[in-house]
C-alpha cells in the first residue's frame, strides 16, 4: 500500500537580457520596435536541477499519509548591459553592466494525513499536515549599475563595441 515517485528535471536556457524599447521624450514610437537595446555579448545562462520525491502510504480504505521532499539548485550567471536611464533627445542612452553569478538553493518538504470520518451523521474529509520551505540565493560579481559604462544610441546603434572580457575580469576579481 505504499507508492513512491521520484523525478529529476534538468533545465537549461541561454537568453539575452531585454531592457525593452525606450521612449524619447513623449514619442513612444521614435525607436523601432525591433531595436535591440544592449550589446551582442549580453546573455544569461540558466542551469537548474530539480529532484522531487513523494511517498504515499494507504493506512486503510479511508486514510492515507503522504510526504515529500524537493530540492532545487540553480546557477545563472548574468552578463548584460542594461539601460539605467532614458535616452536623451538625440537617442543616446547610458548603459550599465550587470555581471553577476547567482546561485540559488531551494528545499521544501511536507507531510499530510488525509482521510474521512463519520461524525454527527455526516462524512467529513480531513486534511492535517504541515510543510517547510527554505530558499537561499547568493550572488558574486561586478555590478556597476549606478554608473554609466557606455552609451548606446537607440536611433543609430553600433553593436560589438563593448569589451566583455574586461567586464568579466572585473566580475571575477571584484572584492565584494
XYZ file of N, CA, C and O in Angstrom:
704
model
N 0.809 -1.214 0.000
C 0.000 0.000 0.000
C 0.845 1.269 0.000
O 0.383 2.324 0.403
N 2.083 1.164 -0.406
C 2.960 2.328 -0.430
C 3.357 2.617 -1.878
O 3.694 1.714 -2.630
N 3.310 3.889 -2.213
C 3.690 4.318 -3.562
C 4.786 5.363 -3.435
O 4.706 6.262 -2.596
N 5.809 5.250 -4.256
C 6.912 6.211 -4.264
C 7.071 6.772 -5.675
O 6.996 6.028 -6.654
N 7.280 8.069 -5.737
C 7.530 8.731 -7.027
C 8.795 9.568 -6.877
O 8.902 10.401 -5.978
N 9.731 9.338 -7.763
C 10.971 10.089 -7.782
C 11.134 10.687 -9.164
O 11.011 9.988 -10.169
N 11.410 11.986 -9.207
C 11.603 12.621 -10.510
C 12.813 13.541 -10.461
O 13.199 14.052 -9.410
N 13.408 13.720 -11.631
C 14.542 14.625 -11.794
C 14.283 15.445 -13.048
O 13.833 14.910 -14.065
N 14.555 16.729 -12.950
C 14.398 17.612 -14.110
C 15.638 18.471 -14.250
O 16.147 19.011 -13.264
N 16.125 18.570 -15.475
C 17.222 19.479 -15.786
C 16.703 20.499 -16.784
O 16.071 20.144 -17.780
N 16.970 21.758 -16.490
C 16.522 22.853 -17.357
C 17.731 23.697 -17.714
O 18.523 24.067 -16.838
N 17.881 24.001 -18.998
C 18.968 24.859 -19.468
C 18.402 25.860 -20.458
O 17.628 25.493 -21.346
N 18.792 27.094 -20.284
C 18.427 28.093 -21.289
C 19.501 29.173 -21.319
O 20.215 29.404 -20.339
N 19.590 29.794 -22.450
C 20.506 30.919 -22.643
C 19.731 31.977 -23.395
O 19.162 31.696 -24.448
N 19.682 33.155 -22.817
C 18.909 34.210 -23.452
C 19.540 35.569 -23.153
O 20.201 35.744 -22.132
N 19.358 36.520 -24.013
C 19.852 37.869 -23.746
C 18.873 38.635 -22.866
O 17.665 38.404 -22.903
N 19.407 39.513 -22.077
C 18.580 40.387 -21.257
C 17.932 41.438 -22.158
O 18.554 41.947 -23.072
N 16.714 41.734 -21.913
C 15.978 42.696 -22.742
C 15.544 43.871 -21.889
O 14.801 43.720 -20.928
N 16.042 45.054 -22.237
C 15.678 46.266 -21.498
C 14.362 46.861 -21.965
O 13.856 47.790 -21.349
N 13.842 46.367 -23.059
C 12.624 46.959 -23.604
C 12.966 48.044 -24.604
O 14.117 48.294 -24.927
N 11.963 48.687 -25.110
C 12.147 49.757 -26.087
C 11.853 51.083 -25.398
O 10.745 51.305 -24.911
N 12.829 51.968 -25.345
C 12.615 53.238 -24.649
C 11.876 54.264 -25.506
O 11.902 54.215 -26.729
N 11.236 55.155 -24.827
C 10.634 56.315 -25.496
C 11.661 57.439 -25.483
O 12.538 57.497 -24.626
N 11.553 58.322 -26.433
C 12.385 59.523 -26.430
C 11.443 60.695 -26.210
O 10.606 61.000 -27.064
N 11.565 61.303 -25.033
C 10.619 62.362 -24.666
C 9.219 61.778 -24.588
O 8.984 60.770 -23.939
N 8.284 62.399 -25.285
C 6.907 61.904 -25.318
C 6.639 61.007 -26.522
O 5.514 60.556 -26.706
N 7.658 60.753 -27.337
C 7.476 59.959 -28.552
C 7.731 58.477 -28.259
O 8.864 58.029 -28.144
N 6.658 57.722 -28.135
C 6.771 56.301 -27.843
C 7.247 55.485 -29.039
O 7.656 54.341 -28.893
N 7.173 56.057 -30.229
C 7.476 55.298 -31.446
C 8.717 55.808 -32.180
O 8.927 55.487 -33.341
N 9.560 56.567 -31.505
C 10.773 57.077 -32.141
C 11.775 55.954 -32.418
O 12.502 55.983 -33.393
N 11.775 54.943 -31.568
C 12.694 53.821 -31.708
C 11.932 52.658 -32.330
O 10.842 52.306 -31.868
N 12.466 52.032 -33.382
C 11.775 50.893 -33.995
C 11.535 49.774 -32.988
O 12.374 49.506 -32.123
N 10.426 49.098 -33.104
C 10.027 48.061 -32.144
C 10.987 46.887 -32.125
O 11.098 46.172 -31.147
N 11.722 46.662 -33.192
C 12.636 45.525 -33.283
C 14.053 45.858 -32.831
O 14.942 45.012 -32.895
N 14.270 47.075 -32.359
C 15.613 47.511 -31.970
C 16.067 46.789 -30.715
O 15.367 46.718 -29.718
N 17.267 46.216 -30.751
C 17.881 45.587 -29.588
C 18.618 46.660 -28.809
O 19.466 47.350 -29.347
N 18.281 46.804 -27.545
C 18.922 47.790 -26.679
C 19.854 47.031 -25.742
O 19.444 46.511 -24.713
N 21.082 46.934 -26.118
C 22.087 46.192 -25.369
C 23.282 45.998 -26.271
O 23.559 46.837 -27.120
N 23.977 44.882 -26.112
C 25.091 44.587 -26.997
C 25.086 43.095 -27.317
O 24.395 42.316 -26.652
N 25.857 42.720 -28.316
C 25.821 41.340 -28.811
C 26.239 40.311 -27.772
O 25.846 39.166 -27.852
N 27.040 40.701 -26.803
C 27.521 39.745 -25.813
C 26.589 39.519 -24.645
O 26.854 38.678 -23.790
N 25.506 40.276 -24.553
C 24.584 40.129 -23.429
C 23.988 38.729 -23.404
O 23.473 38.250 -24.405
N 24.064 38.085 -22.247
C 23.386 36.801 -22.114
C 23.220 36.422 -20.651
O 23.953 36.877 -19.790
N 22.269 35.595 -20.422
C 22.037 34.968 -19.130
C 21.890 33.478 -19.398
O 21.133 33.083 -20.270
N 22.624 32.688 -18.658
C 22.559 31.237 -18.803
C 21.931 30.680 -17.531
O 22.346 31.031 -16.431
N 20.936 29.839 -17.689
C 20.276 29.229 -16.539
C 20.475 27.716 -16.615
O 20.150 27.097 -17.621
N 21.023 27.149 -15.548
C 21.118 25.703 -15.379
C 20.435 25.361 -14.065
O 20.862 25.817 -13.002
N 19.372 24.574 -14.154
C 18.588 24.245 -12.959
C 18.391 22.737 -12.859
O 18.030 22.078 -13.830
N 18.625 22.207 -11.669
C 18.437 20.792 -11.369
C 17.379 20.671 -10.276
O 17.481 21.343 -9.249
N 16.394 19.829 -10.499
C 15.327 19.632 -9.518
C 15.134 18.137 -9.271
O 15.024 17.360 -10.213
N 15.111 17.777 -7.992
C 14.828 16.402 -7.580
C 13.599 16.450 -6.687
O 13.523 17.266 -5.768
N 12.644 15.574 -6.961
C 11.380 15.557 -6.224
C 11.059 14.122 -5.826
O 11.057 13.229 -6.665
N 10.797 13.917 -4.542
C 10.433 12.601 -4.026
C 9.100 12.725 -3.300
O 8.920 13.617 -2.469
N 8.174 11.835 -3.615
C 6.865 11.834 -2.966
C 6.518 10.398 -2.583
O 6.610 9.487 -3.405
N 6.118 10.217 -1.323
C 5.729 8.908 -0.808
C 4.291 8.975 -0.309
O 3.912 9.924 0.372
N 3.502 7.974 -0.648
C 2.126 7.866 -0.173
C 1.919 6.462 0.380
O 2.265 5.470 -0.269
N 1.358 6.411 1.588
C 1.063 5.110 2.211
C -0.406 5.102 2.630
O -0.842 5.965 3.391
N -1.148 4.124 2.121
C -2.559 3.982 2.489
C -2.636 3.181 3.782
O -2.168 2.047 3.863
N -3.232 3.791 4.794
C -3.392 3.125 6.080
C -4.567 2.157 6.047
O -4.503 1.084 6.625
N -5.639 2.584 5.394
C -6.810 1.735 5.145
C -7.586 2.373 4.005
O -7.066 3.247 3.315
N -8.835 1.968 3.797
C -9.591 2.492 2.654
C -9.978 3.968 2.826
O -10.346 4.620 1.856
N -9.853 4.521 4.034
C -10.264 5.909 4.275
C -9.105 6.851 4.590
O -9.274 8.061 4.520
N -7.955 6.327 4.958
C -6.856 7.174 5.431
C -5.566 6.886 4.679
O -5.261 5.737 4.376
N -4.832 7.979 4.437
C -3.505 7.822 3.843
C -2.573 8.902 4.388
O -3.012 9.989 4.790
N -1.303 8.601 4.378
C -0.248 9.543 4.777
C 0.586 9.809 3.535
O 0.995 8.881 2.834
N 0.835 11.086 3.291
C 1.647 11.477 2.144
C 2.740 12.425 2.623
O 2.495 13.313 3.443
N 3.931 12.231 2.117
C 5.045 13.101 2.450
C 5.928 13.279 1.239
O 5.920 12.472 0.314
N 6.671 14.352 1.263
C 7.540 14.593 0.118
C 8.665 15.540 0.437
O 8.651 16.254 1.448
N 9.640 15.531 -0.452
C 10.806 16.398 -0.342
C 11.205 16.831 -1.741
O 11.176 16.036 -2.678
N 11.564 18.108 -1.867
C 12.012 18.631 -3.157
C 13.271 19.457 -2.931
O 13.353 20.220 -1.960
N 14.247 19.270 -3.814
C 15.488 20.035 -3.777
C 15.722 20.617 -5.165
O 15.540 19.926 -6.174
N 16.133 21.883 -5.178
C 16.424 22.523 -6.461
C 17.684 23.359 -6.317
O 17.842 24.111 -5.354
N 18.584 23.207 -7.287
C 19.794 24.019 -7.357
C 19.790 24.724 -8.704
O 19.543 24.111 -9.741
N 20.061 26.026 -8.655
C 20.038 26.802 -9.893
C 21.261 27.701 -9.948
O 21.600 28.367 -8.969
N 21.909 27.693 -11.086
C 23.065 28.545 -11.335
C 22.733 29.412 -12.538
O 22.332 28.886 -13.579
N 22.829 30.720 -12.379
C 22.531 31.567 -13.522
C 23.427 32.803 -13.524
O 23.130 33.814 -12.922
N 24.543 32.689 -14.237
C 25.397 33.855 -14.419
C 24.774 34.818 -15.425
O 24.227 34.405 -16.443
N 24.834 36.080 -15.079
C 24.271 37.122 -15.945
C 25.402 38.005 -16.450
O 26.226 38.469 -15.667
N 25.422 38.224 -17.739
C 26.358 39.152 -18.368
C 25.524 40.047 -19.263
O 25.127 39.645 -20.348
N 25.272 41.236 -18.781
C 24.376 42.096 -19.542
C 24.651 43.571 -19.273
O 25.152 43.944 -18.230
N 24.322 44.332 -20.262
C 24.298 45.785 -20.130
C 22.834 46.191 -20.181
O 22.093 45.728 -21.026
N 22.434 47.009 -19.256
C 21.033 47.406 -19.243
C 20.916 48.917 -19.199
O 21.823 49.635 -18.772
N 19.800 49.369 -19.679
C 19.522 50.805 -19.703
C 19.182 51.254 -18.294
O 18.253 50.755 -17.691
N 19.955 52.201 -17.772
C 19.650 52.675 -16.429
C 19.118 54.098 -16.432
O 18.856 54.678 -15.384
N 18.915 54.637 -17.607
C 18.280 55.952 -17.706
C 17.657 56.073 -19.090
O 17.937 55.286 -19.984
N 16.820 57.062 -19.245
C 16.157 57.289 -20.531
C 17.122 57.901 -21.532
O 18.067 58.591 -21.156
N 16.883 57.673 -22.817
C 17.734 58.314 -23.821
C 17.476 59.826 -23.871
O 16.386 60.288 -23.559
N 18.519 60.543 -24.281
C 18.336 61.984 -24.453
C 17.637 62.245 -25.795
O 17.264 61.312 -26.514
N 17.478 63.493 -26.145
C 16.748 63.859 -27.364
C 17.422 63.335 -28.626
O 16.769 63.143 -29.653
N 18.740 63.072 -28.574
C 19.469 62.540 -29.721
C 19.498 61.018 -29.754
O 20.100 60.431 -30.643
N 18.877 60.371 -28.755
C 18.828 58.916 -28.721
C 19.945 58.261 -27.942
O 20.038 57.037 -27.902
N 20.819 59.040 -27.305
C 21.926 58.478 -26.534
C 21.426 58.026 -25.165
O 20.899 58.821 -24.390
N 21.609 56.739 -24.906
C 21.113 56.152 -23.666
C 22.276 55.517 -22.916
O 23.049 54.747 -23.485
N 22.424 55.820 -21.624
C 23.503 55.218 -20.849
C 23.203 53.759 -20.528
O 22.075 53.396 -20.195
N 24.216 52.921 -20.655
C 24.116 51.514 -20.294
C 25.067 51.233 -19.137
O 26.165 51.778 -19.077
N 24.632 50.377 -18.238
C 25.445 49.991 -17.089
C 25.577 48.470 -17.065
O 24.642 47.760 -17.425
N 26.724 47.946 -16.647
C 26.914 46.494 -16.626
C 26.291 45.846 -15.400
O 26.231 46.427 -14.326
N 25.864 44.624 -15.594
C 25.377 43.769 -14.520
C 25.980 42.396 -14.784
O 25.421 41.588 -15.503
N 27.152 42.150 -14.222
C 27.893 40.905 -14.423
C 27.958 40.185 -13.084
O 28.846 40.422 -12.272
N 26.990 39.332 -12.852
C 26.845 38.698 -11.552
C 26.564 37.211 -11.739
O 25.798 36.826 -12.624
N 27.188 36.395 -10.911
C 26.894 34.965 -10.879
C 25.955 34.701 -9.710
O 26.323 34.898 -8.548
N 24.752 34.268 -10.024
C 23.765 33.942 -8.998
C 23.683 32.427 -8.850
O 23.759 31.689 -9.828
N 23.504 31.981 -7.627
C 23.145 30.590 -7.367
C 22.006 30.590 -6.355
O 21.920 31.482 -5.506
N 21.138 29.626 -6.494
C 20.055 29.503 -5.517
C 19.866 28.038 -5.149
O 20.117 27.148 -5.944
N 19.439 27.847 -3.910
C 19.112 26.520 -3.396
C 17.734 26.599 -2.769
O 17.424 27.546 -2.048
N 16.951 25.586 -3.052
C 15.598 25.531 -2.524
C 15.355 24.137 -1.973
O 15.674 23.141 -2.631
N 14.832 24.089 -0.756
C 14.423 22.833 -0.141
C 12.977 22.993 0.303
O 12.614 24.022 0.868
N 12.189 21.993 0.088
C 10.845 22.018 0.649
C 10.438 20.592 0.998
O 10.869 19.635 0.360
N 9.627 20.482 2.028
C 9.125 19.178 2.431
C 7.722 19.349 2.993
O 7.334 20.443 3.410
N 6.979 18.264 2.983
C 5.630 18.307 3.536
C 5.239 16.926 4.033
O 5.816 15.915 3.636
N 4.269 16.915 4.918
C 3.650 15.679 5.368
C 2.182 15.980 5.634
O 1.842 17.079 6.109
N 1.342 15.045 5.270
C -0.086 15.257 5.494
C -0.790 13.936 5.756
O -0.385 12.883 5.264
N -1.825 14.031 6.555
C -2.708 12.918 6.843
C -4.061 13.281 6.271
O -4.603 14.350 6.570
N -4.582 12.420 5.411
C -5.814 12.711 4.694
C -6.772 11.538 4.886
O -6.391 10.391 4.690
N -7.999 11.863 5.292
C -8.938 10.777 5.479
C -10.359 11.242 5.706
O -10.676 12.424 5.602
N -11.203 10.268 5.998
C -12.629 10.532 6.207
C -13.042 9.992 7.576
O -12.571 8.929 8.000
N -13.933 10.763 8.225
C -14.532 10.274 9.469
C -16.029 10.542 9.419
O -16.483 11.496 8.779
N -16.769 9.678 10.063
C -18.216 9.878 10.195
C -18.475 10.466 11.577
O -18.058 9.909 12.595
N -19.163 11.596 11.583
C -19.467 12.267 12.842
C -20.794 12.999 12.702
O -21.010 13.704 11.708
N -21.643 12.841 13.653
C -22.955 13.504 13.693
C -23.776 13.194 12.438
O -24.427 14.074 11.884
N -23.675 11.973 11.960
C -24.473 11.554 10.831
C -23.969 12.022 9.481
O -24.658 11.876 8.464
N -22.774 12.614 9.450
C -22.213 13.091 8.175
C -20.783 12.575 8.031
O -20.087 12.350 9.020
N -20.354 12.432 6.770
C -18.968 12.063 6.482
C -18.172 13.345 6.277
O -18.559 14.212 5.492
N -17.069 13.457 7.003
C -16.208 14.643 6.920
C -14.859 14.236 6.338
O -14.301 13.195 6.708
N -14.329 15.055 5.451
C -12.990 14.844 4.908
C -12.027 15.725 5.698
O -12.262 16.927 5.850
N -10.947 15.141 6.174
C -9.948 15.860 6.959
C -8.605 15.849 6.243
O -8.207 14.836 5.650
N -7.922 16.959 6.366
C -6.557 17.071 5.880
C -5.768 17.773 6.981
O -6.055 18.917 7.329
N -4.814 17.078 7.532
C -3.972 17.624 8.594
C -2.536 17.481 8.112
O -2.120 16.400 7.673
N -1.789 18.564 8.169
C -0.417 18.457 7.696
C 0.394 19.698 7.961
O -0.055 20.647 8.614
N 1.573 19.670 7.445
C 2.478 20.805 7.583
C 3.516 20.765 6.486
O 3.705 19.754 5.808
N 4.176 21.896 6.325
C 5.230 21.954 5.320
C 6.353 22.861 5.791
O 6.216 23.606 6.758
N 7.444 22.763 5.115
C 8.639 23.544 5.412
C 9.216 23.995 4.079
O 9.171 23.262 3.090
N 9.757 25.214 4.072
C 10.294 25.776 2.834
C 11.548 26.567 3.178
O 11.565 27.345 4.138
N 12.603 26.387 2.390
C 13.848 27.122 2.578
C 14.352 27.548 1.202
O 14.407 26.738 0.276
N 14.738 28.812 1.102
C 15.266 29.324 -0.159
C 16.421 30.249 0.156
O 16.317 31.121 1.030
N 17.530 30.058 -0.541
C 18.689 30.915 -0.348
C 19.264 31.269 -1.708
O 19.451 30.400 -2.560
N 19.549 32.539 -1.890
C 20.175 32.992 -3.129
C 21.459 33.729 -2.767
O 21.506 34.479 -1.798
N 22.501 33.450 -3.511
C 23.766 34.144 -3.312
C 24.197 34.738 -4.646
O 23.827 34.252 -5.707
N 24.966 35.788 -4.555
C 25.457 36.420 -5.778
C 26.870 36.922 -5.545
O 27.227 37.375 -4.464
N 27.660 36.809 -6.591
C 29.013 37.330 -6.601
C 29.231 37.994 -7.943
O 28.775 37.501 -8.961
N 29.908 39.116 -7.921
C 30.205 39.699 -9.213
C 30.398 41.185 -9.182
O 30.575 41.795 -8.132
N 30.329 41.746 -10.351
C 30.575 43.153 -10.568
C 29.291 43.803 -11.055
O 28.755 43.434 -12.091
N 28.804 44.734 -10.264
C 27.619 45.480 -10.664
C 27.999 46.952 -10.645
O 28.395 47.488 -9.620
N 27.927 47.564 -11.766
C 28.215 48.987 -11.864
C 26.918 49.683 -12.248
O 26.886 50.574 -13.072
N 25.842 49.233 -11.658
C 24.511 49.632 -12.083
C 24.127 51.057 -11.793
O 23.060 51.489 -12.188
N 24.970 51.779 -11.094
C 24.619 53.164 -10.786
C 25.518 54.145 -11.520
O 25.432 55.337 -11.309
N 26.390 53.622 -12.354
C 27.269 54.464 -13.152
C 27.220 54.015 -14.599
O 27.139 52.827 -14.895
N 27.322 54.975 -15.461
C 27.332 54.685 -16.895
C 28.632 53.998 -17.269
O 29.708 54.408 -16.850
N 28.530 52.930 -18.060
C 29.712 52.248 -18.562
C 29.959 52.632 -20.012
O 31.080 52.832 -20.440
N 28.895 52.714 -20.746
C 28.989 53.082 -22.151
C 27.677 53.755 -22.554
O 26.727 53.777 -21.789
N 27.664 54.304 -23.730
C 26.452 54.926 -24.257
C 26.040 54.169 -25.513
O 26.878 53.759 -26.309
N 24.754 54.009 -25.646
C 24.188 53.314 -26.796
C 23.198 54.261 -27.455
O 22.337 54.824 -26.785
N 23.332 54.442 -28.759
C 22.393 55.308 -29.460
C 21.263 54.449 -30.014
O 21.491 53.602 -30.890
N 20.062 54.641 -29.490
C 18.927 53.816 -29.877
C 18.420 54.133 -31.282
O 17.713 53.332 -31.881
N 18.785 55.299 -31.815
C 18.349 55.669 -33.166
C 19.342 55.193 -34.229
O 18.950 54.858 -35.347
N 20.625 55.179 -33.868
C 21.683 54.762 -34.794
C 22.636 53.821 -34.050
O 23.751 54.198 -33.703
N 22.215 52.573 -33.794
C 23.017 51.672 -32.964
C 24.271 51.162 -33.661
O 24.285 50.965 -34.872
N 25.310 50.982 -32.856
C 26.534 50.324 -33.286
C 26.776 49.221 -32.256
O 26.928 49.497 -31.067
N 26.783 47.970 -32.715
C 26.940 46.831 -31.809
C 28.374 46.319 -31.830
O 29.117 46.561 -32.767
N 28.750 45.593 -30.796
C 30.053 44.945 -30.746
C 31.174 45.824 -30.251
O 32.342 45.505 -30.451
N 30.867 46.916 -29.599
C 31.908 47.840 -29.141
C 32.295 47.623 -27.678
O 33.256 48.216 -27.214
N 31.586 46.786 -26.974
C 31.838 46.579 -25.548
C 32.874 45.480 -25.350
O 32.803 44.428 -25.986
N 33.840 45.728 -24.466
C 34.859 44.743 -24.145
C 34.331 43.857 -23.007
O 34.471 44.173 -21.828
N 33.717 42.730 -23.363
C 33.136 41.830 -22.365
C 34.204 41.137 -21.537
O 33.963 40.811 -20.369
N 35.404 40.918 -22.098
C 36.482 40.309 -21.313
C 36.884 41.218 -20.154
O 37.169 40.740 -19.054
N 36.895 42.519 -20.378
C 37.212 43.461 -19.303
C 36.147 43.398 -18.195
O 36.467 43.389 -17.010
N 34.889 43.323 -18.583
C 33.816 43.230 -17.596
C 33.853 41.893 -16.852
O 33.608 41.836 -15.644
N 34.170 40.815 -17.546
C 34.293 39.512 -16.887
C 35.440 39.525 -15.876
O 35.339 38.956 -14.795
N 36.546 40.178 -16.244
C 37.679 40.296 -15.332
C 37.283 41.097 -14.082
O 37.645 40.713 -12.964
N 36.548 42.154 -14.257
C 36.070 42.919 -13.093
C 35.155 42.072 -12.216
O 35.217 42.120 -10.996
N 34.292 41.275 -12.856
C 33.417 40.383 -12.088
C 34.229 39.364 -11.299
O 34.005 39.134 -10.122
N 35.203 38.748 -11.963
C 35.954 37.664 -11.348
C 36.942 38.137 -10.284
O 37.351 37.345 -9.427
N 37.328 39.404 -10.322
C 38.291 39.929 -9.346
C 37.664 40.916 -8.382
O 38.374 41.514 -7.575
N 36.365 41.077 -8.417
C 35.681 42.015 -7.528
C 35.866 41.600 -6.074
O 35.656 40.438 -5.725
N 36.254 42.537 -5.195
C 36.472 42.177 -3.794
C 35.185 41.885 -3.030
O 35.205 41.288 -1.966
N 34.055 42.289 -3.538
C 32.782 42.073 -2.826
C 32.268 40.716 -3.116
O 31.497 40.326 -3.774
